[in-house]
């Protein structure tokens, strides 16, 4: 009996306390709930409407939805809103566009010149409402440097990825800013961009993810530099001429001056002694689009990125860029306190005496004593950088694009024999028809590019095969020039100039490419000869298949040949755009069709449609 009683007592002692367990569970749930509330409260959540996403980026933040409204309209420099500020010497109000100090029509966005700069963080969602109020204009906006993998129909190539936007309508661009770096956006028509529809698009990373953060102290919005040609006989607002007119000044962030307007205000960049600054430089070009040389008096530039892609740091005295190219450089503020000229000069072989100026101002009140150790020890005397290849590239004083090294090694897949090799000869010709008429045309692989009647991406079924160029080299016929590429293949494009009239600039939509080789010849090469030399390995004296620079825009010299490599992993229709075309095309463009229709991201069901219309036949009775 005693044994049984002990057993019963032990069972009673081991009986769990359900009340205590319930309280413990409630406490744990309460702690979890409080933790969730705290995390949600202190974690930035997406907001629906934003006018400005310019902020310090953080890798744990939610992407922001950046809601922006761009009102496109015909405006005027030195308008009534300026209140005669140039004559009185007073500070000009915000709505005043001074440009180079003279009156001129402007195709403006939000009455700003250049167009408003966008500063966002990587993976932010841009929602841009383009309100088109310029009469008699078809418009589209291209977001240079953004691959648009999720939204290829937002690339902004008219009649390829979208219908051009008619006047007095609103079109909403919505895409993810997935590619970090210094980029730009602009109207597809170079004439519209020359009239003012171009601006900077800066996509930043968080300091912890930015591989360049150790090189600088400050990456500020006000240290973005946008260069543009400016002239009073340029663009559609001045009328179309048969001859490309000269530019009359170079504007830095929309400001400059000339001999006729020496007192026009200039852009000022402020720095403090002892700090290192990251400057972001973009060249928007113009109608003539001469290459330009950028430098700052008595300062060395640490070149760290091209077209938004990192390179091994190169210390140079100047940076020469072609239209649409971008560069990031580190400026060490190590000079005597004072004001230094920021200068940009056009290539003299393109146009003489074309230049622009801004000011670099040291804000320090006290004067610093400059020691020999204050200057950057990596600087080389008289060493300049250029993306424009020439015979001068063999000299030690000039660092050329093919000598620059990207920070990442080329993958084994891309360094081996490519799956697809596309040979693309191009030529540009002019002919005097009469005393007042000049005919000009361009062609790539014998085809003169023209646009289809409906967008290929969104209305491909409406474009008949008769509108497309044949797969064989053409004979100057006008057609939609397509090159089909299997999705996932490795591609090498070898482009070469057969005309020898001038340098050419091409920009590839939807992709970046590795520039593995650049070479200039003294005369034109036939396509068969280029193919033979490339297969023999004699086309390029040297080829970088280890760590080439990664870009989206390339300057091809007169009688020059370039080799570009990439992996075709972004399906869609992507334009290789001739950047010197004054309007939509001059025939040199071609389009890469990557993948098949089943691979393409579909546009929304209510996406705008357009095309030719042929009405029913009517008979007079």
XYZ file of C-alpha atoms in Angstrom:
621
model
C 0.000 0.000 0.000
C 2.792 2.378 0.873
C 4.456 1.706 -2.481
C 1.242 2.472 -4.369
C 0.774 5.692 -2.364
C 4.326 6.825 -3.227
C 3.670 6.164 -6.890
C 0.422 8.178 -6.774
C 2.213 11.039 -4.985
C 4.989 11.098 -7.616
C 2.415 11.212 -10.390
C 0.712 14.144 -8.713
C 4.047 15.943 -8.302
C 4.923 15.517 -11.997
C 1.601 16.863 -13.285
C 2.357 19.901 -15.532
C 1.252 23.402 -14.579
C -0.965 24.305 -17.523
C -1.630 27.779 -16.227
C 2.069 28.596 -16.112
C 2.647 27.178 -19.586
C -0.191 29.246 -20.987
C 1.253 32.398 -19.460
C 4.664 31.568 -20.899
C 3.195 31.103 -24.383
C 1.267 34.342 -24.129
C 4.459 36.131 -23.065
C 6.435 34.685 -25.987
C 3.712 35.626 -28.452
C 3.578 39.107 -26.957
C 7.362 39.516 -27.356
C 7.173 38.335 -30.979
C 4.293 40.718 -31.695
C 6.165 43.648 -30.157
C 9.278 42.730 -32.185
C 7.295 42.638 -35.436
C 5.683 46.000 -34.658
C 9.090 47.549 -33.911
C 10.662 46.136 -37.107
C 7.743 47.265 -39.272
C 7.682 50.697 -37.652
C 11.382 51.366 -38.188
C 11.673 49.761 -41.636
C 11.045 52.218 -44.513
C 8.138 50.940 -46.581
C 7.398 51.759 -50.209
C 5.582 55.005 -50.736
C 3.241 55.570 -53.621
C 4.169 59.111 -54.601
C 7.597 60.665 -54.654
C 8.952 63.781 -56.242
C 12.503 63.082 -55.138
C 14.166 59.802 -54.221
C 17.545 61.452 -53.659
C 18.744 60.022 -50.337
C 21.493 57.986 -48.755
C 20.973 54.422 -49.921
C 20.898 51.501 -47.504
C 21.031 47.837 -48.447
C 18.242 46.886 -45.987
C 15.794 49.549 -47.157
C 12.775 48.737 -49.272
C 13.034 50.135 -52.802
C 11.169 53.380 -53.178
C 8.552 54.149 -55.795
C 9.814 57.365 -57.366
C 6.858 59.186 -58.907
C 8.020 61.919 -61.282
C 6.150 64.218 -63.633
C 7.914 65.614 -66.706
C 6.047 68.325 -68.552
C 7.466 68.701 -72.067
C 6.823 72.075 -73.661
C 8.370 74.720 -75.866
C 10.008 77.285 -73.602
C 12.512 80.089 -74.011
C 15.871 81.087 -72.589
C 16.015 84.493 -70.889
C 12.229 84.606 -70.798
C 10.113 87.026 -68.741
C 10.523 84.751 -65.738
C 14.184 85.814 -65.599
C 13.187 89.396 -64.604
C 16.156 90.804 -66.537
C 18.554 89.143 -64.096
C 21.367 89.070 -66.688
C 21.139 92.833 -67.234
C 20.789 93.763 -63.573
C 23.372 91.291 -62.273
C 20.933 89.872 -59.715
C 20.589 86.157 -59.019
C 18.303 84.549 -61.584
C 15.097 82.873 -60.288
C 14.658 79.060 -60.487
C 12.350 79.110 -63.535
C 14.865 81.138 -65.534
C 16.967 79.293 -68.133
C 20.046 81.358 -68.976
C 21.919 78.830 -71.174
C 24.706 80.850 -72.854
C 23.066 84.205 -72.177
C 21.140 84.609 -75.425
C 17.527 84.040 -76.336
C 16.595 80.759 -77.962
C 13.697 78.338 -78.092
C 14.017 75.324 -75.786
C 12.215 71.988 -75.772
C 12.199 71.770 -72.004
C 11.208 69.310 -69.317
C 9.723 71.108 -66.306
C 11.233 74.345 -67.662
C 14.754 73.219 -66.770
C 17.975 72.945 -68.756
C 19.272 70.298 -68.784
C 16.235 68.157 -67.996
C 15.851 67.423 -64.253
C 18.464 65.015 -62.926
C 17.112 61.833 -61.320
C 19.009 60.576 -58.262
C 17.722 57.205 -57.050
C 18.951 54.063 -55.326
C 19.523 50.764 -57.070
C 16.277 48.815 -57.613
C 14.051 51.825 -56.971
C 10.935 51.826 -59.177
C 10.711 54.881 -61.420
C 7.219 55.953 -62.431
C 7.654 58.842 -64.859
C 4.612 60.584 -66.295
C 5.697 62.325 -69.502
C 3.123 65.041 -70.207
C 3.720 65.982 -73.842
C 2.664 69.565 -74.585
C 4.951 70.354 -77.518
C 2.862 70.692 -80.701
C 3.562 68.744 -83.901
C 5.978 66.408 -82.188
C 6.217 62.638 -81.793
C 8.229 61.804 -78.696
C 9.838 58.897 -76.872
C 12.312 58.843 -73.977
C 15.214 56.394 -73.668
C 16.693 55.463 -70.285
C 20.331 54.899 -71.178
C 22.178 52.304 -69.156
C 19.072 50.487 -67.860
C 18.695 46.966 -69.336
C 14.883 46.887 -68.910
C 14.846 43.100 -68.436
C 11.497 43.171 -66.669
C 9.991 45.897 -68.853
C 11.480 45.887 -72.379
C 8.473 47.867 -73.634
C 9.736 50.824 -71.515
C 13.036 51.161 -73.377
C 11.820 54.164 -75.358
C 12.802 53.118 -78.899
C 9.948 54.343 -81.149
C 8.361 51.742 -83.441
C 10.508 49.058 -81.839
C 9.404 48.882 -78.194
C 6.562 51.411 -78.162
C 4.476 53.748 -80.270
C 5.855 57.277 -80.301
C 3.941 59.538 -77.960
C 1.673 62.017 -79.794
C 1.468 65.645 -78.740
C -0.979 66.543 -75.957
C -0.947 63.067 -74.437
C 0.588 61.517 -71.321
C 2.691 58.361 -71.359
C 3.793 56.652 -68.167
C 7.182 54.948 -68.049
C 7.497 52.449 -65.222
C 10.687 50.448 -64.689
C 13.233 49.309 -62.137
C 16.551 51.181 -61.903
C 18.469 47.900 -61.749
C 21.837 49.046 -63.119
C 23.814 51.177 -60.676
C 26.096 53.908 -61.970
C 26.169 57.203 -63.830
C 23.617 57.146 -66.633
C 21.343 59.537 -68.504
C 17.930 59.793 -70.128
C 17.030 61.638 -73.299
C 14.594 61.953 -76.164
C 15.222 59.332 -78.837
C 15.570 62.067 -81.456
C 18.987 63.686 -81.158
C 17.498 66.988 -82.312
C 15.048 66.937 -79.399
C 17.891 66.098 -77.022
C 19.917 68.970 -78.498
C 16.986 71.288 -77.813
C 17.022 70.366 -74.120
C 15.376 66.944 -73.604
C 18.293 65.199 -71.913
C 19.379 64.848 -68.293
C 21.369 62.758 -65.833
C 20.093 59.504 -64.321
C 22.193 58.589 -61.276
C 21.611 55.187 -59.664
C 23.487 54.859 -56.371
C 24.320 51.898 -54.172
C 24.489 51.778 -50.396
C 27.943 52.661 -48.984
C 28.437 49.055 -47.866
C 27.745 47.684 -51.348
C 29.528 50.428 -53.306
C 32.950 48.991 -54.261
C 34.297 52.522 -54.822
C 33.349 53.891 -51.395
C 36.880 53.560 -50.002
C 38.158 55.941 -52.686
C 36.094 59.000 -51.764
C 34.544 60.869 -48.854
C 31.597 62.565 -50.556
C 29.243 61.550 -53.389
C 26.872 64.519 -53.532
C 24.027 65.380 -55.877
C 25.586 68.757 -56.692
C 28.703 67.074 -58.102
C 26.883 65.708 -61.137
C 28.177 67.257 -64.377
C 26.083 67.243 -67.549
C 27.712 68.607 -70.712
C 25.754 69.549 -73.842
C 26.418 71.288 -77.129
C 24.399 74.443 -77.622
C 23.715 76.550 -80.662
C 21.174 78.919 -82.128
C 20.901 77.126 -85.468
C 20.419 73.644 -84.012
C 17.462 71.361 -83.482
C 13.895 71.332 -84.856
C 13.066 74.626 -83.150
C 15.499 76.289 -85.550
C 14.360 74.317 -88.596
C 15.916 71.451 -90.549
C 18.911 72.181 -92.754
C 20.749 69.975 -95.224
C 24.082 70.772 -93.601
C 24.867 70.011 -89.968
C 25.329 73.423 -88.326
C 28.131 74.302 -85.961
C 27.490 74.486 -82.237
C 28.177 77.835 -80.612
C 28.995 76.881 -77.032
C 29.257 73.983 -74.621
C 27.010 74.148 -71.579
C 27.932 72.668 -68.204
C 24.741 71.896 -66.273
C 22.818 74.198 -68.588
C 25.054 77.236 -68.172
C 27.802 78.864 -70.203
C 28.765 82.101 -71.879
C 30.058 83.470 -75.177
C 31.834 86.606 -76.376
C 28.398 88.128 -76.949
C 27.264 87.299 -73.405
C 30.356 87.228 -71.184
C 28.361 87.927 -68.005
C 26.018 84.943 -68.240
C 26.142 82.934 -64.984
C 28.274 79.816 -64.777
C 27.813 76.586 -62.843
C 29.745 76.386 -59.571
C 30.987 73.229 -57.830
C 31.980 73.651 -54.172
C 34.613 71.556 -52.380
C 36.454 71.629 -49.050
C 40.194 71.222 -48.751
C 41.328 67.741 -47.769
C 38.210 65.910 -48.940
C 37.911 63.405 -51.792
C 34.880 63.813 -54.035
C 33.186 61.490 -56.494
C 32.139 63.434 -59.582
C 29.739 61.971 -62.127
C 30.226 63.206 -65.689
C 27.824 62.688 -68.615
C 28.046 64.086 -72.139
C 24.660 64.583 -73.766
C 26.069 65.771 -77.093
C 24.021 67.780 -79.556
C 23.343 67.954 -83.279
C 27.014 67.906 -84.242
C 28.141 65.770 -81.274
C 31.855 66.496 -81.412
C 33.908 64.549 -78.898
C 34.850 66.754 -75.936
C 37.841 66.975 -73.619
C 37.053 67.638 -69.949
C 39.559 68.821 -67.351
C 39.936 70.966 -64.216
C 42.812 73.408 -63.993
C 45.663 72.207 -61.744
C 43.867 69.034 -60.678
C 44.354 65.339 -61.347
C 41.310 63.151 -62.062
C 41.104 59.600 -60.745
C 39.073 57.835 -63.444
C 37.148 54.949 -61.806
C 34.164 54.102 -64.051
C 32.976 54.337 -67.661
C 29.306 54.139 -68.682
C 28.502 53.199 -65.093
C 30.934 50.241 -64.984
C 34.033 50.062 -62.792
C 37.566 50.066 -64.152
C 40.980 49.883 -62.532
C 41.681 53.432 -61.338
C 43.656 55.559 -63.783
C 45.033 58.995 -62.838
C 44.820 61.422 -65.742
C 44.770 65.143 -66.444
C 41.753 65.062 -68.759
C 38.911 62.814 -69.957
C 37.711 62.810 -73.593
C 34.243 61.390 -74.281
C 31.904 60.920 -77.231
C 28.183 61.646 -77.213
C 26.264 59.558 -74.693
C 29.334 58.344 -72.799
C 29.742 58.769 -69.053
C 32.655 58.745 -66.636
C 33.098 58.776 -62.861
C 36.222 60.333 -61.399
C 37.618 61.034 -57.946
C 38.793 64.568 -57.269
C 41.098 65.133 -54.317
C 40.677 68.725 -53.116
C 44.333 69.306 -52.301
C 45.043 72.705 -53.852
C 45.303 76.204 -52.481
C 41.947 77.683 -51.552
C 40.559 79.638 -54.474
C 38.585 79.317 -57.710
C 39.657 76.952 -60.499
C 38.241 76.664 -64.003
C 36.348 73.520 -64.982
C 36.817 73.330 -68.746
C 35.398 71.356 -71.640
C 36.751 71.741 -75.188
C 35.512 70.155 -78.413
C 37.835 68.199 -80.677
C 39.375 70.714 -83.077
C 39.099 68.366 -86.039
C 35.310 68.462 -85.522
C 34.940 72.169 -84.728
C 37.345 74.938 -83.784
C 36.918 77.208 -80.750
C 34.023 75.348 -79.170
C 34.343 75.287 -75.405
C 32.564 75.700 -72.102
C 33.562 76.622 -68.568
C 32.370 76.274 -64.969
C 33.953 77.029 -61.591
C 35.443 74.809 -58.889
C 35.404 76.761 -55.628
C 37.253 75.871 -52.403
C 34.991 76.981 -49.552
C 37.771 77.065 -46.956
C 38.299 80.537 -45.556
C 41.877 79.900 -44.501
C 44.633 79.449 -47.055
C 46.452 76.138 -47.122
C 50.149 75.679 -47.777
C 50.597 73.280 -50.656
C 53.310 70.688 -50.128
C 54.708 68.283 -52.676
C 53.059 65.402 -50.822
C 49.622 67.024 -51.221
C 49.371 66.180 -54.903
C 48.269 62.720 -55.949
C 51.332 60.502 -56.161
C 49.721 58.384 -58.910
C 49.520 61.315 -61.326
C 51.473 61.130 -64.549
C 52.639 64.304 -66.248
C 50.771 65.158 -69.435
C 48.736 61.941 -69.403
C 45.234 62.189 -70.846
C 42.454 59.646 -71.317
C 40.216 59.260 -74.365
C 37.552 56.888 -75.603
C 38.245 58.110 -79.165
C 40.854 55.851 -80.753
C 43.497 57.424 -82.998
C 47.119 57.068 -84.095
C 48.097 59.041 -80.970
C 47.128 56.051 -78.822
C 50.610 54.627 -79.269
C 52.146 57.505 -77.277
C 52.729 57.362 -73.527
C 50.977 60.694 -73.034
C 47.585 59.296 -74.091
C 45.680 56.491 -72.392
C 43.141 54.956 -74.783
C 40.082 52.805 -74.225
C 41.733 49.543 -75.250
C 44.420 50.082 -72.587
C 41.946 50.429 -69.727
C 41.163 47.357 -67.656
C 37.822 46.427 -66.153
C 37.843 45.253 -62.545
C 36.266 41.882 -63.372
C 37.823 39.154 -65.456
C 35.995 38.032 -68.567
C 34.143 34.780 -67.944
C 35.417 31.597 -69.550
C 32.186 31.449 -71.525
C 32.792 34.855 -73.125
C 36.550 34.519 -73.539
C 36.210 31.361 -75.639
C 34.994 31.184 -79.249
C 31.581 32.926 -79.394
C 28.456 31.130 -80.568
C 27.474 33.959 -82.910
C 29.766 36.352 -84.804
C 28.060 39.298 -86.535
C 30.116 41.277 -89.059
C 28.657 44.736 -89.541
C 30.244 47.047 -92.131
C 28.729 50.521 -92.310
C 29.059 53.485 -94.632
C 27.673 56.982 -94.888
C 27.462 58.924 -98.142
C 26.298 62.331 -99.336
C 25.514 63.464 -102.865
C 24.850 66.931 -104.309
C 21.547 66.705 -106.168
C 21.309 70.396 -107.029
C 22.665 73.720 -105.832
C 20.260 73.721 -102.897
C 19.675 70.027 -102.341
C 21.965 67.455 -100.789
C 20.951 63.814 -100.470
C 22.526 61.770 -97.711
C 22.060 58.216 -96.533
C 23.722 55.607 -94.391
C 23.738 51.848 -94.624
C 24.908 48.930 -92.507
C 25.810 45.714 -94.300
C 24.273 47.285 -97.399
C 20.858 47.971 -95.831
C 19.377 51.423 -95.221
C 17.553 51.164 -91.928
C 14.010 52.434 -91.606
C 11.375 51.947 -88.924
C 8.402 49.571 -89.225
C 4.821 50.850 -89.267
C 4.093 49.201 -85.895
C 6.325 48.417 -82.900
C 8.098 45.097 -83.343
C 7.989 44.155 -79.657
C 4.345 44.852 -78.936
C 2.774 44.421 -82.412
C 5.168 42.065 -84.179
C 2.323 40.259 -85.926
C 1.381 43.513 -87.675
C 4.811 43.837 -89.328
C 5.018 41.818 -92.527
C 8.136 40.048 -93.730
C 8.258 42.357 -96.744
C 9.233 45.230 -94.393
C 12.280 43.343 -93.097
C 15.712 43.299 -94.716
C 16.912 40.066 -96.215
C 19.480 38.022 -94.340
C 21.985 38.640 -97.142
C 24.004 41.854 -97.605
C 21.801 44.530 -99.114
C 22.072 46.887 -102.064
C 21.057 50.185 -100.426
C 17.377 49.218 -100.190
C 15.379 50.711 -97.321
C 14.093 48.160 -94.810
C 13.945 47.177 -91.140
C 17.400 45.754 -90.481
C 17.214 42.832 -88.020
C 19.835 40.402 -86.798
C 18.375 37.353 -85.019
C 20.336 35.928 -82.078
C 19.464 32.776 -80.088
C 18.628 33.488 -76.463
C 21.491 32.506 -74.140
C 24.172 32.497 -76.836
C 27.509 34.305 -76.625
C 27.841 37.020 -79.252
C 30.669 38.957 -80.850
C 29.856 41.969 -83.040
C 32.634 43.197 -85.293
C 31.762 46.651 -86.605
C 33.913 48.515 -89.118
C 33.720 51.807 -90.985
C 34.053 51.691 -94.754
C 33.335 55.372 -95.430
C 36.120 57.150 -93.594
C 34.231 60.452 -93.353
C 34.350 60.803 -89.566
C 34.222 58.946 -86.279
C 30.955 57.136 -85.580
C 29.269 56.524 -82.237
C 26.938 53.597 -81.540
C 24.865 52.810 -78.446
C 23.383 49.374 -77.742
C 20.008 49.322 -75.997
C 19.276 46.635 -73.408
C 22.868 45.476 -72.950
C 26.379 46.317 -71.946
C 29.241 44.852 -73.954
C 32.905 44.116 -73.415
C 35.195 46.098 -75.707
C 37.788 43.439 -76.471
C 39.608 45.214 -79.327
C 39.835 48.494 -81.249
C 41.944 49.102 -84.327
C 42.219 51.802 -86.987
C 43.243 51.245 -90.611
C 44.265 53.692 -93.319
C 41.634 52.622 -95.830
C 38.358 50.788 -96.210
C 38.227 47.016 -95.726
C 35.796 44.773 -97.565
C 33.645 42.469 -95.466
C 35.220 39.302 -96.886
C 38.672 40.632 -96.022
C 37.628 41.446 -92.450
C 36.182 37.952 -91.994
C 39.364 36.372 -93.323
C 41.650 38.498 -91.142
C 39.572 37.821 -88.044
C 39.596 34.067 -88.616
C 43.356 34.217 -89.169
C 43.829 36.271 -86.018
C 45.400 39.251 -87.831
C 42.509 41.739 -87.695
C 43.518 43.055 -84.262
C 47.191 43.322 -83.250
C 46.075 42.886 -79.651
C 42.864 41.658 -78.059
C 41.911 41.811 -74.394
C 40.074 38.634 -73.425
C 41.016 38.849 -69.751
C 39.626 42.075 -68.273
C 38.178 44.340 -70.988
C 36.178 47.435 -70.131
C 32.383 47.090 -70.006
C 30.359 49.784 -71.826
C 27.114 50.464 -73.677
C 28.407 53.175 -76.046
C 31.389 52.927 -78.397
C 33.228 55.444 -80.584
C 34.430 53.816 -83.813
C 37.255 55.763 -85.539
C 37.436 56.505 -89.245
C 38.240 53.256 -91.071
C 38.197 51.684 -87.612
C 37.234 48.187 -86.448
C 35.906 47.216 -83.005
C 35.091 43.868 -81.396
C 32.261 43.779 -78.841
C 31.204 40.748 -76.782
C 28.214 39.987 -74.578
C 25.888 37.183 -73.589
C 22.420 37.366 -75.152
C 20.426 36.873 -71.944
C 17.903 39.719 -72.333
C 15.159 38.761 -74.813
C 13.564 41.426 -76.984
C 14.282 43.858 -79.804
C 17.342 45.956 -78.970
C 18.587 48.762 -81.165
C 22.219 49.444 -82.056
C 21.704 53.161 -82.388
C 23.732 55.528 -84.576
C 24.338 58.402 -82.149
C 25.231 60.940 -84.822
C 21.808 60.741 -86.411
C 20.170 64.152 -86.070
C 16.656 62.724 -85.900
C 15.315 59.167 -85.723
C 17.694 57.573 -88.192
C 19.987 58.208 -91.109
C 20.104 54.558 -92.148
C 23.048 53.214 -90.119
C 21.061 51.620 -87.295
C 20.222 47.941 -86.908
C 18.260 45.872 -84.405
C 19.184 42.723 -82.500
C 16.289 40.325 -82.085
C 17.253 38.205 -79.077
C 15.121 35.091 -78.650
C 11.676 34.387 -80.080
C 8.252 35.869 -79.395
C 7.601 33.225 -76.737
C 10.607 34.542 -74.788
C 9.511 38.200 -74.791
C 8.011 39.891 -71.744
C 4.478 40.849 -72.718
C 3.333 44.461 -72.507
C 0.150 45.309 -70.550
C -3.077 44.545 -72.396
C -3.952 48.254 -72.620
C -0.543 49.288 -73.957
C -0.901 51.866 -76.789
C -1.044 50.500 -80.348
C -0.345 52.178 -83.670
C 0.174 51.362 -87.328
C -0.760 52.105 -90.904
C -4.381 52.509 -91.889
C -5.816 51.720 -95.297
C -9.538 52.439 -95.457
C -12.169 50.628 -97.538
C -12.472 51.357 -101.198
C -15.149 53.841 -102.160
C -16.548 54.131 -105.650
C -17.980 57.266 -107.113
C -21.345 56.642 -108.677
